[in-house]
Short mmCIF file of C-alpha atoms in Angstrom, two decimals:
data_model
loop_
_atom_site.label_atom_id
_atom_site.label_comp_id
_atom_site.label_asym_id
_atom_site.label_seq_id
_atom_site.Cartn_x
_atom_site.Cartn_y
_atom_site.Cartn_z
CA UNK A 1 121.17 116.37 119.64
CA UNK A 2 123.55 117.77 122.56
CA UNK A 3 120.13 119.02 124.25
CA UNK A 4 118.60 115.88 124.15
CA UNK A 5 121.43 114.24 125.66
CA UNK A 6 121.75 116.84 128.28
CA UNK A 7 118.32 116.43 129.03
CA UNK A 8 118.62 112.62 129.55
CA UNK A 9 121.31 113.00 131.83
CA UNK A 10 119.77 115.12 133.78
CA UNK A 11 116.88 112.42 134.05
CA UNK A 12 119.49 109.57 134.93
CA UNK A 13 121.39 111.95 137.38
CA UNK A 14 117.63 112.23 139.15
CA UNK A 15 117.38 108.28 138.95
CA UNK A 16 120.93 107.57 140.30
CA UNK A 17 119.96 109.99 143.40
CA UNK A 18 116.54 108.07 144.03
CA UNK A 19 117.94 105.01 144.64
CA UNK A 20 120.91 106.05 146.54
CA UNK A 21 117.99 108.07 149.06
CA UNK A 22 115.71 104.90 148.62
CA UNK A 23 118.91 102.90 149.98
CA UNK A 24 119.71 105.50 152.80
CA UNK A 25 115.97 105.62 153.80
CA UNK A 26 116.35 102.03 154.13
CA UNK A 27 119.26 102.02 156.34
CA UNK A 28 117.32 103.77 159.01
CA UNK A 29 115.45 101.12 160.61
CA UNK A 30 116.19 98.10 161.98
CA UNK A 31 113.47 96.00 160.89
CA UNK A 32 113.00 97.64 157.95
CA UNK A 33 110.87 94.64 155.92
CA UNK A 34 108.34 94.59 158.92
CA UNK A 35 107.68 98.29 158.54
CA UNK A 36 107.09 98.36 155.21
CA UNK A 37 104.32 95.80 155.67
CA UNK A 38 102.88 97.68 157.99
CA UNK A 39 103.03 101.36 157.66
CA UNK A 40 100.16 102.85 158.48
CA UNK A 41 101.17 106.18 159.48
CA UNK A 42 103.33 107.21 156.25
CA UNK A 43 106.51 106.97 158.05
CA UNK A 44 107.85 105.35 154.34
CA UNK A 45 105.93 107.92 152.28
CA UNK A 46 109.12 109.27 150.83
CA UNK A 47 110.55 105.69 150.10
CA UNK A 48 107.11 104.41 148.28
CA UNK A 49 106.89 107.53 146.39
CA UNK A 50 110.70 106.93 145.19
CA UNK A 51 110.08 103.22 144.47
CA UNK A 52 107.09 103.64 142.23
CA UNK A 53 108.99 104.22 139.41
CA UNK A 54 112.70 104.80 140.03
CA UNK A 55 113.97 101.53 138.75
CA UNK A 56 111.23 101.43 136.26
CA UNK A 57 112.65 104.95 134.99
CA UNK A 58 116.56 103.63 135.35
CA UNK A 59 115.55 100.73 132.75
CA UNK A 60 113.93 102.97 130.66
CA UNK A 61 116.92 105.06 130.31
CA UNK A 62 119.13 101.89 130.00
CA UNK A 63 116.66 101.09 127.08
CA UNK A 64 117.24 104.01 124.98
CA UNK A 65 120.84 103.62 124.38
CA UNK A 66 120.38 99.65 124.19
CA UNK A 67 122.19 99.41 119.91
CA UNK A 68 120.09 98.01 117.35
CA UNK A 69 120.90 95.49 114.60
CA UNK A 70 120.29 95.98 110.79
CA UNK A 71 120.02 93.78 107.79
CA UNK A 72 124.20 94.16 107.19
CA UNK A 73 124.80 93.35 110.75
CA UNK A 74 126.10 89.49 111.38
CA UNK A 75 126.41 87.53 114.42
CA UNK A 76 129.81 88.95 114.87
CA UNK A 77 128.51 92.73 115.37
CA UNK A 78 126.23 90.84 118.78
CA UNK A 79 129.32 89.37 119.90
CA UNK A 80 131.29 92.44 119.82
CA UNK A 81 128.29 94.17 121.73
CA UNK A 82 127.64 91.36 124.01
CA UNK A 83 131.13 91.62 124.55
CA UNK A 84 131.92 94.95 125.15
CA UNK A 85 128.17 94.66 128.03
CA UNK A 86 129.83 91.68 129.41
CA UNK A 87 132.78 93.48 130.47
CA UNK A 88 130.53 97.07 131.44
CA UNK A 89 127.92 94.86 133.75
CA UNK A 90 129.18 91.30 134.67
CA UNK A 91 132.59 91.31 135.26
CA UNK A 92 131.77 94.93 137.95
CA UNK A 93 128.87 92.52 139.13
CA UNK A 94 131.16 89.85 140.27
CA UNK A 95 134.37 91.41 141.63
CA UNK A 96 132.13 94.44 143.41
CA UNK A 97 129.50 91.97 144.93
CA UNK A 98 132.49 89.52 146.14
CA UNK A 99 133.87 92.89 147.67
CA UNK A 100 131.19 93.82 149.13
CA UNK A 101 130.08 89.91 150.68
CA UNK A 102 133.54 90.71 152.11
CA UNK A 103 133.37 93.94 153.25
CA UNK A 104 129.79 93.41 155.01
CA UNK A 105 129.85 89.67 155.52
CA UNK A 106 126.64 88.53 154.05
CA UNK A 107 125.79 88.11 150.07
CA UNK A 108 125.15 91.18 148.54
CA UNK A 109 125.26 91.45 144.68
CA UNK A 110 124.01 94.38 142.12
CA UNK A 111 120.85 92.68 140.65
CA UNK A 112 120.54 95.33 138.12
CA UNK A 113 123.82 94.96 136.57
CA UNK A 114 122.93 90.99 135.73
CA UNK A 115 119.67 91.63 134.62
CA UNK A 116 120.50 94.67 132.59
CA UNK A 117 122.92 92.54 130.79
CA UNK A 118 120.68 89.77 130.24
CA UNK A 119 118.02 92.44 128.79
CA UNK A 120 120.71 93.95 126.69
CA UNK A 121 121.33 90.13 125.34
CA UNK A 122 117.47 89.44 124.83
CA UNK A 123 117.09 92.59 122.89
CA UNK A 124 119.95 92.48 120.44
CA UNK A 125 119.11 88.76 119.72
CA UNK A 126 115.67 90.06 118.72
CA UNK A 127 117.06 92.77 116.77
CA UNK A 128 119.18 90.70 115.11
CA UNK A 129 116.81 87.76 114.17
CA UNK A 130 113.99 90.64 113.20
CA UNK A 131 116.46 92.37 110.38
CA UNK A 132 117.02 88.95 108.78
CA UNK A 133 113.55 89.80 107.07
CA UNK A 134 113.64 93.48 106.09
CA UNK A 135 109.76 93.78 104.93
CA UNK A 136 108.34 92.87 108.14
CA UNK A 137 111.22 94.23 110.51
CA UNK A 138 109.49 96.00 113.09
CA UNK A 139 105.93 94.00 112.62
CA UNK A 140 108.23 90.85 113.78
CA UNK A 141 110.69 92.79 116.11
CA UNK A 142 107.62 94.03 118.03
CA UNK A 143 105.97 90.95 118.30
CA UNK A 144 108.48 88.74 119.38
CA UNK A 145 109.39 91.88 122.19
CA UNK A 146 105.69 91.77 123.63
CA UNK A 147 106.36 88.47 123.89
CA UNK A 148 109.10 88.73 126.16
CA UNK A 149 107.48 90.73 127.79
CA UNK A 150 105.03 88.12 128.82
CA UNK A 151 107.33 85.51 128.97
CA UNK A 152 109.36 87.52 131.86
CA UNK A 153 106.39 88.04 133.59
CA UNK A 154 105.35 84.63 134.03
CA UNK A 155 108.59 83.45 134.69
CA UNK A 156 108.61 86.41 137.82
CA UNK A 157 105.33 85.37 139.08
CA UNK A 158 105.93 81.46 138.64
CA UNK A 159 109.28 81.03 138.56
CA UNK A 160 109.78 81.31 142.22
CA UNK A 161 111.71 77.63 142.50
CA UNK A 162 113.98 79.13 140.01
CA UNK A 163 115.33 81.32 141.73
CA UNK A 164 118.51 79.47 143.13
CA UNK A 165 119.80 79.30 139.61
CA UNK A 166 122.93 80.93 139.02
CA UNK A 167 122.86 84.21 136.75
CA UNK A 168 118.92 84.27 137.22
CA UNK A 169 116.89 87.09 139.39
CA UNK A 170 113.65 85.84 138.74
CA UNK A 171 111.91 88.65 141.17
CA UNK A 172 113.47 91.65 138.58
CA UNK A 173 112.72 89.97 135.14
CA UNK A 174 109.32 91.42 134.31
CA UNK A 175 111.18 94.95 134.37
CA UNK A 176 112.10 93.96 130.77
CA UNK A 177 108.47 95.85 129.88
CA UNK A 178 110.45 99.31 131.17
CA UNK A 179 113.64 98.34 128.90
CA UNK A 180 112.34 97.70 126.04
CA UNK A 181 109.70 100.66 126.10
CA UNK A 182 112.79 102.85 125.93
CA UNK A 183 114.62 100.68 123.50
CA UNK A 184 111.59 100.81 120.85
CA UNK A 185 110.96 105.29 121.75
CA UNK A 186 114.54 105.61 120.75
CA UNK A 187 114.61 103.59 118.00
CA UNK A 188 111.29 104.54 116.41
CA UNK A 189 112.34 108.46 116.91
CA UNK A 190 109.34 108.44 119.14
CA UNK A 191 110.36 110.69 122.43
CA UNK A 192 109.83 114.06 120.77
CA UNK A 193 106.56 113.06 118.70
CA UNK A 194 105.47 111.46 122.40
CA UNK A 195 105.68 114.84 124.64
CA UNK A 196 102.27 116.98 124.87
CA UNK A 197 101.28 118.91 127.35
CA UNK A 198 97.81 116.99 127.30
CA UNK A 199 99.86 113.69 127.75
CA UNK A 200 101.68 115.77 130.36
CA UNK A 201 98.26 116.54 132.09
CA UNK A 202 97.00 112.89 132.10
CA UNK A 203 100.18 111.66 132.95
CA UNK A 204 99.86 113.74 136.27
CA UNK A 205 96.37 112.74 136.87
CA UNK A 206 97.00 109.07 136.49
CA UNK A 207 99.99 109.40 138.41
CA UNK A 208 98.05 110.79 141.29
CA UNK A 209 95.20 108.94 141.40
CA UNK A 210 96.62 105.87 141.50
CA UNK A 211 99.37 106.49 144.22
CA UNK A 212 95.94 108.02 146.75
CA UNK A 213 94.40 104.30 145.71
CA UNK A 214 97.06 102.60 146.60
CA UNK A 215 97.89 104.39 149.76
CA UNK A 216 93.89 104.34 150.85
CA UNK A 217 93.89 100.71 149.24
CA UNK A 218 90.64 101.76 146.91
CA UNK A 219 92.67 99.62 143.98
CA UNK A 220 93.85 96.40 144.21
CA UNK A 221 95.06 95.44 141.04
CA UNK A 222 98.91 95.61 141.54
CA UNK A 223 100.00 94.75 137.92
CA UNK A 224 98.42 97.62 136.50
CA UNK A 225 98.34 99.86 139.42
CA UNK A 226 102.23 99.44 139.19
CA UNK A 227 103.21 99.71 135.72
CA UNK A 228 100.56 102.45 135.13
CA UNK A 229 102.18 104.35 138.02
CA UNK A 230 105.83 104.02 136.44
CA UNK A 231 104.81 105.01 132.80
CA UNK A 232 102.83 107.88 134.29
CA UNK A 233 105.83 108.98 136.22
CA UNK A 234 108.69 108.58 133.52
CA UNK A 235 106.29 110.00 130.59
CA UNK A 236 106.19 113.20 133.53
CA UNK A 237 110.11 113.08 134.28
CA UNK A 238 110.99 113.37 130.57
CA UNK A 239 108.02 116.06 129.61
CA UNK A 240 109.69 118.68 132.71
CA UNK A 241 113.35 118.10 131.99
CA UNK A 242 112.89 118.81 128.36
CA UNK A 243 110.54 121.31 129.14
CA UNK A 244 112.81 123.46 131.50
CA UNK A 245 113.95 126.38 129.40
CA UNK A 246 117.56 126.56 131.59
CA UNK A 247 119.64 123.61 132.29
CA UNK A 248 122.63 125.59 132.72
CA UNK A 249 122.69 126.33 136.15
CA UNK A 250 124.60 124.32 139.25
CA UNK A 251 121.67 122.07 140.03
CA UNK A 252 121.45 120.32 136.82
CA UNK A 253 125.37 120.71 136.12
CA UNK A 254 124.96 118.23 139.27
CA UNK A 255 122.73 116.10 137.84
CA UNK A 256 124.10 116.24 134.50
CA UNK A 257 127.26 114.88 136.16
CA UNK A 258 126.06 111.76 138.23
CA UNK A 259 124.03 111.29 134.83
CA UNK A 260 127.53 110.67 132.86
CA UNK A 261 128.46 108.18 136.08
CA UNK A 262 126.01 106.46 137.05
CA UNK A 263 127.40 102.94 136.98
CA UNK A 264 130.33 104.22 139.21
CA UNK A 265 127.69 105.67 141.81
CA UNK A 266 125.77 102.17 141.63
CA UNK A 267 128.05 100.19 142.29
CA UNK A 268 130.10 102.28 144.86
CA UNK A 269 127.35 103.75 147.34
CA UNK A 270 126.43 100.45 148.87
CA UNK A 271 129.59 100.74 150.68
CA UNK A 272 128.98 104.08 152.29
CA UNK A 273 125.87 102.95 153.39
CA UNK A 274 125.55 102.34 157.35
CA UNK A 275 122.32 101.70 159.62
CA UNK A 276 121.22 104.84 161.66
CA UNK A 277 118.54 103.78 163.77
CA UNK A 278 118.66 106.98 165.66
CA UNK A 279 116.60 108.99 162.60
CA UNK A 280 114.06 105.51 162.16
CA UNK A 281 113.28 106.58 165.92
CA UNK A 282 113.25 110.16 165.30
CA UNK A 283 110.93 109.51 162.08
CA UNK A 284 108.95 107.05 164.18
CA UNK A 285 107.84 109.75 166.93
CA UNK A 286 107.26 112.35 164.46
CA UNK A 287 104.48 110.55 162.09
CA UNK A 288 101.76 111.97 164.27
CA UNK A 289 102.70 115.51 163.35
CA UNK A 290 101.07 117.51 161.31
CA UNK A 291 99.03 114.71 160.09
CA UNK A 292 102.59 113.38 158.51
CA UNK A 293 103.55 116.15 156.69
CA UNK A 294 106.25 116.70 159.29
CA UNK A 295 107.28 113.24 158.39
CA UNK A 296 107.52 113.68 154.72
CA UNK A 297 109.16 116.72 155.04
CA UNK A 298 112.06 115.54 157.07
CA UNK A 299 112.21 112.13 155.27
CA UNK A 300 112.92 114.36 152.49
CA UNK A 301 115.45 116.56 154.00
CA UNK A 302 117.35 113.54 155.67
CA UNK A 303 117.45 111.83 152.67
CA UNK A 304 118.77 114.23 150.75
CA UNK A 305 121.43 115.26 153.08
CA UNK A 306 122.43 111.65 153.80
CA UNK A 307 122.48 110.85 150.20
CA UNK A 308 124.67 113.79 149.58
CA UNK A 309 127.50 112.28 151.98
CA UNK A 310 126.90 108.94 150.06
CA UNK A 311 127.56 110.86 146.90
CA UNK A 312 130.69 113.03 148.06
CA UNK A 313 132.11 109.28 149.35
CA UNK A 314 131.50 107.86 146.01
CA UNK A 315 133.15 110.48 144.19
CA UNK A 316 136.45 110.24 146.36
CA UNK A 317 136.67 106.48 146.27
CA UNK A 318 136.29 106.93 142.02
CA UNK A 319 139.38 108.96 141.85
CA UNK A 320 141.00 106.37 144.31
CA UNK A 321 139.93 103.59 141.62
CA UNK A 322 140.56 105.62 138.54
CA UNK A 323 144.20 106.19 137.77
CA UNK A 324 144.38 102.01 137.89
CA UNK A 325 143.32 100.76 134.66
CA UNK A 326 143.01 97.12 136.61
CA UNK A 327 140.74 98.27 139.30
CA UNK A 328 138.52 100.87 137.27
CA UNK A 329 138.03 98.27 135.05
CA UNK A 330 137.14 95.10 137.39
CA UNK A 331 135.40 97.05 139.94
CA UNK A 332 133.78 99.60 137.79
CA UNK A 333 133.31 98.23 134.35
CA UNK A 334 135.53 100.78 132.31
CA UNK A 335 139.15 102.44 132.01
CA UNK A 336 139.27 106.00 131.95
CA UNK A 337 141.87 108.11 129.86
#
């Protein structure tokens, strides 16, 4: 049991650092939308690659240690978990966006906090309703999760005028698929009975394939393209991490670490983050190089390093926020001993 925790640390120490380099990369241009739409030298080759499945692989995560209900639970056991999430993911939500709106001076919540709560909600009401009929438990709780599924999806592609709604982010809701993926592995006992090295092989190949289509635009089917990407990529994240024979050594100590923390680093990075337009330009001028490797390389490198000072920041302004049960708790989610 330790290893398989350990091992999923690991995995959400490597998801924590992909989106603190997918913000940092972000940071380095000025126009940074307008590039994206137009990219046709790679210079974002290192961001895409990061935000094919990094969130995707966070929710995943989130999913597996999302509690399930049972025939003896009551409405009282979801209130004490709803609860206990509320304070964990909404009240961190509030009091670090409002910071950071002040700090930075335009509107900036943590969309994944409020819509990881409201997926922690959704499932556990499902849970719930499906063990009030023991014989068909999973046949219903499966069911009535695919149909979520769907639901979120619809409501994300036509739910645009809903937007304005407080406590909604329609443009993150069809994530749920991610979630509760990882919800039903670990509660089904699935992750072990999952891994293969043939799954492992196809799981590459898809993985591949699909990113050359999209970059060459050969496939133009974005739903599937995209979620077919993400599983491919998580189902090859999990099969290497449990696969690697030593995760003793300083690397994954590392990772293991930010693992444990990664609400803390989420929430706290954003405010080490800072616009250097001086490596967009220096990215810029190199994309002819090398036929972009020199780009991809350096993207890399940059990012890493960057992301590294982001880290080190975040770790000093924890220890600031820990000893104060008030703070740790409002701005982070949790007291700590």
């Amino acid at each position: 049991m330790r290893q398989r925790i350990g091992y999923i640390d690991n995995i959400k120490g490597l998801a924590i650092l992909l989106v603190v380099m997918g913000h940092v990369i972000s940071t380095w241009f000025d126009d940074f939308a307008a590039l994206l739409d137009n990219d046709p030298d790679g210079q974002l080759l290192v961001w895409k690659l990061i935000y094919s499945f990094h969130m995707p692989l966070f929710m995943f995560c989130s999913g597996l240690f999302q509690p399930s209900m049972d025939n003896e639970s009551s409405l009282k056991d979801v209130w004490d978990v709803v609860l206990r999430r509320f304070r964990v993911l909404v009240v961190p939500y509030f009091a670090s966006g409002l910071l950071l709106w002040f700090v930075s001076g335009r509107p900036q919540f943590y969309w994944f906090l409020l819509v990881l709560f409201e997926f922690v909600v959704v499932t556990l009401l499902i849970s719930f309703a499906a063990s009030r009929f023991p014989k068909w438990n999973r046949h219903i709780e499966l069911v009535m999760l695919f149909a979520v599924c769907l639901l979120m999806r619809l409501v994300t592609k036509y739910g645009a005028a809903w937007e304005h709604l407080p406590l909604l982010d329609i443009g993150h809701l069809s994530i749920f698929r991610y979630f509760a993926a990882g919800y039903l592995v670990m509660r089904y006992d699935l992750l072990d009975k999952l891994m293969s090295k043939l799954g492992y092989a196809i799981a590459v190949v898809v993985y591949v394939l699909l990113l050359v289509a999209s970059m060459t635009g050969l496939f133009k089917i974005p739903l599937i393209q995209n979620v077919l990407m993400a599983f491919a990529a998580i189902y090859t994240v999990f099969y290497m991490f449990r696969s690697f024979p030593d995760s003793s050594s300083k690397p994954f100590k590392v990772l293991e670490f930010m693992g444990r923390h990664t609400l803390e680093i989420y929430i706290l990075h954003s405010f080490f983050l800072s616009r250097v337009p001086s490596i967009g330009r220096f990215i810029l001028e190199g994309s002819s190089v090398g036929g972009g490797r020199f780009t991809f390389v350096a993207g890399i490198v940059l990012a890493l390093a960057l992301s590294a000072v982001c880290l080190l920041l975040c770790y000093l302004a924890w220890q600031v926020l820990k000893p104060s049960d008030l703070l740790s708790q409002l701005f982070l989610g949790r007291k700590y001993k």
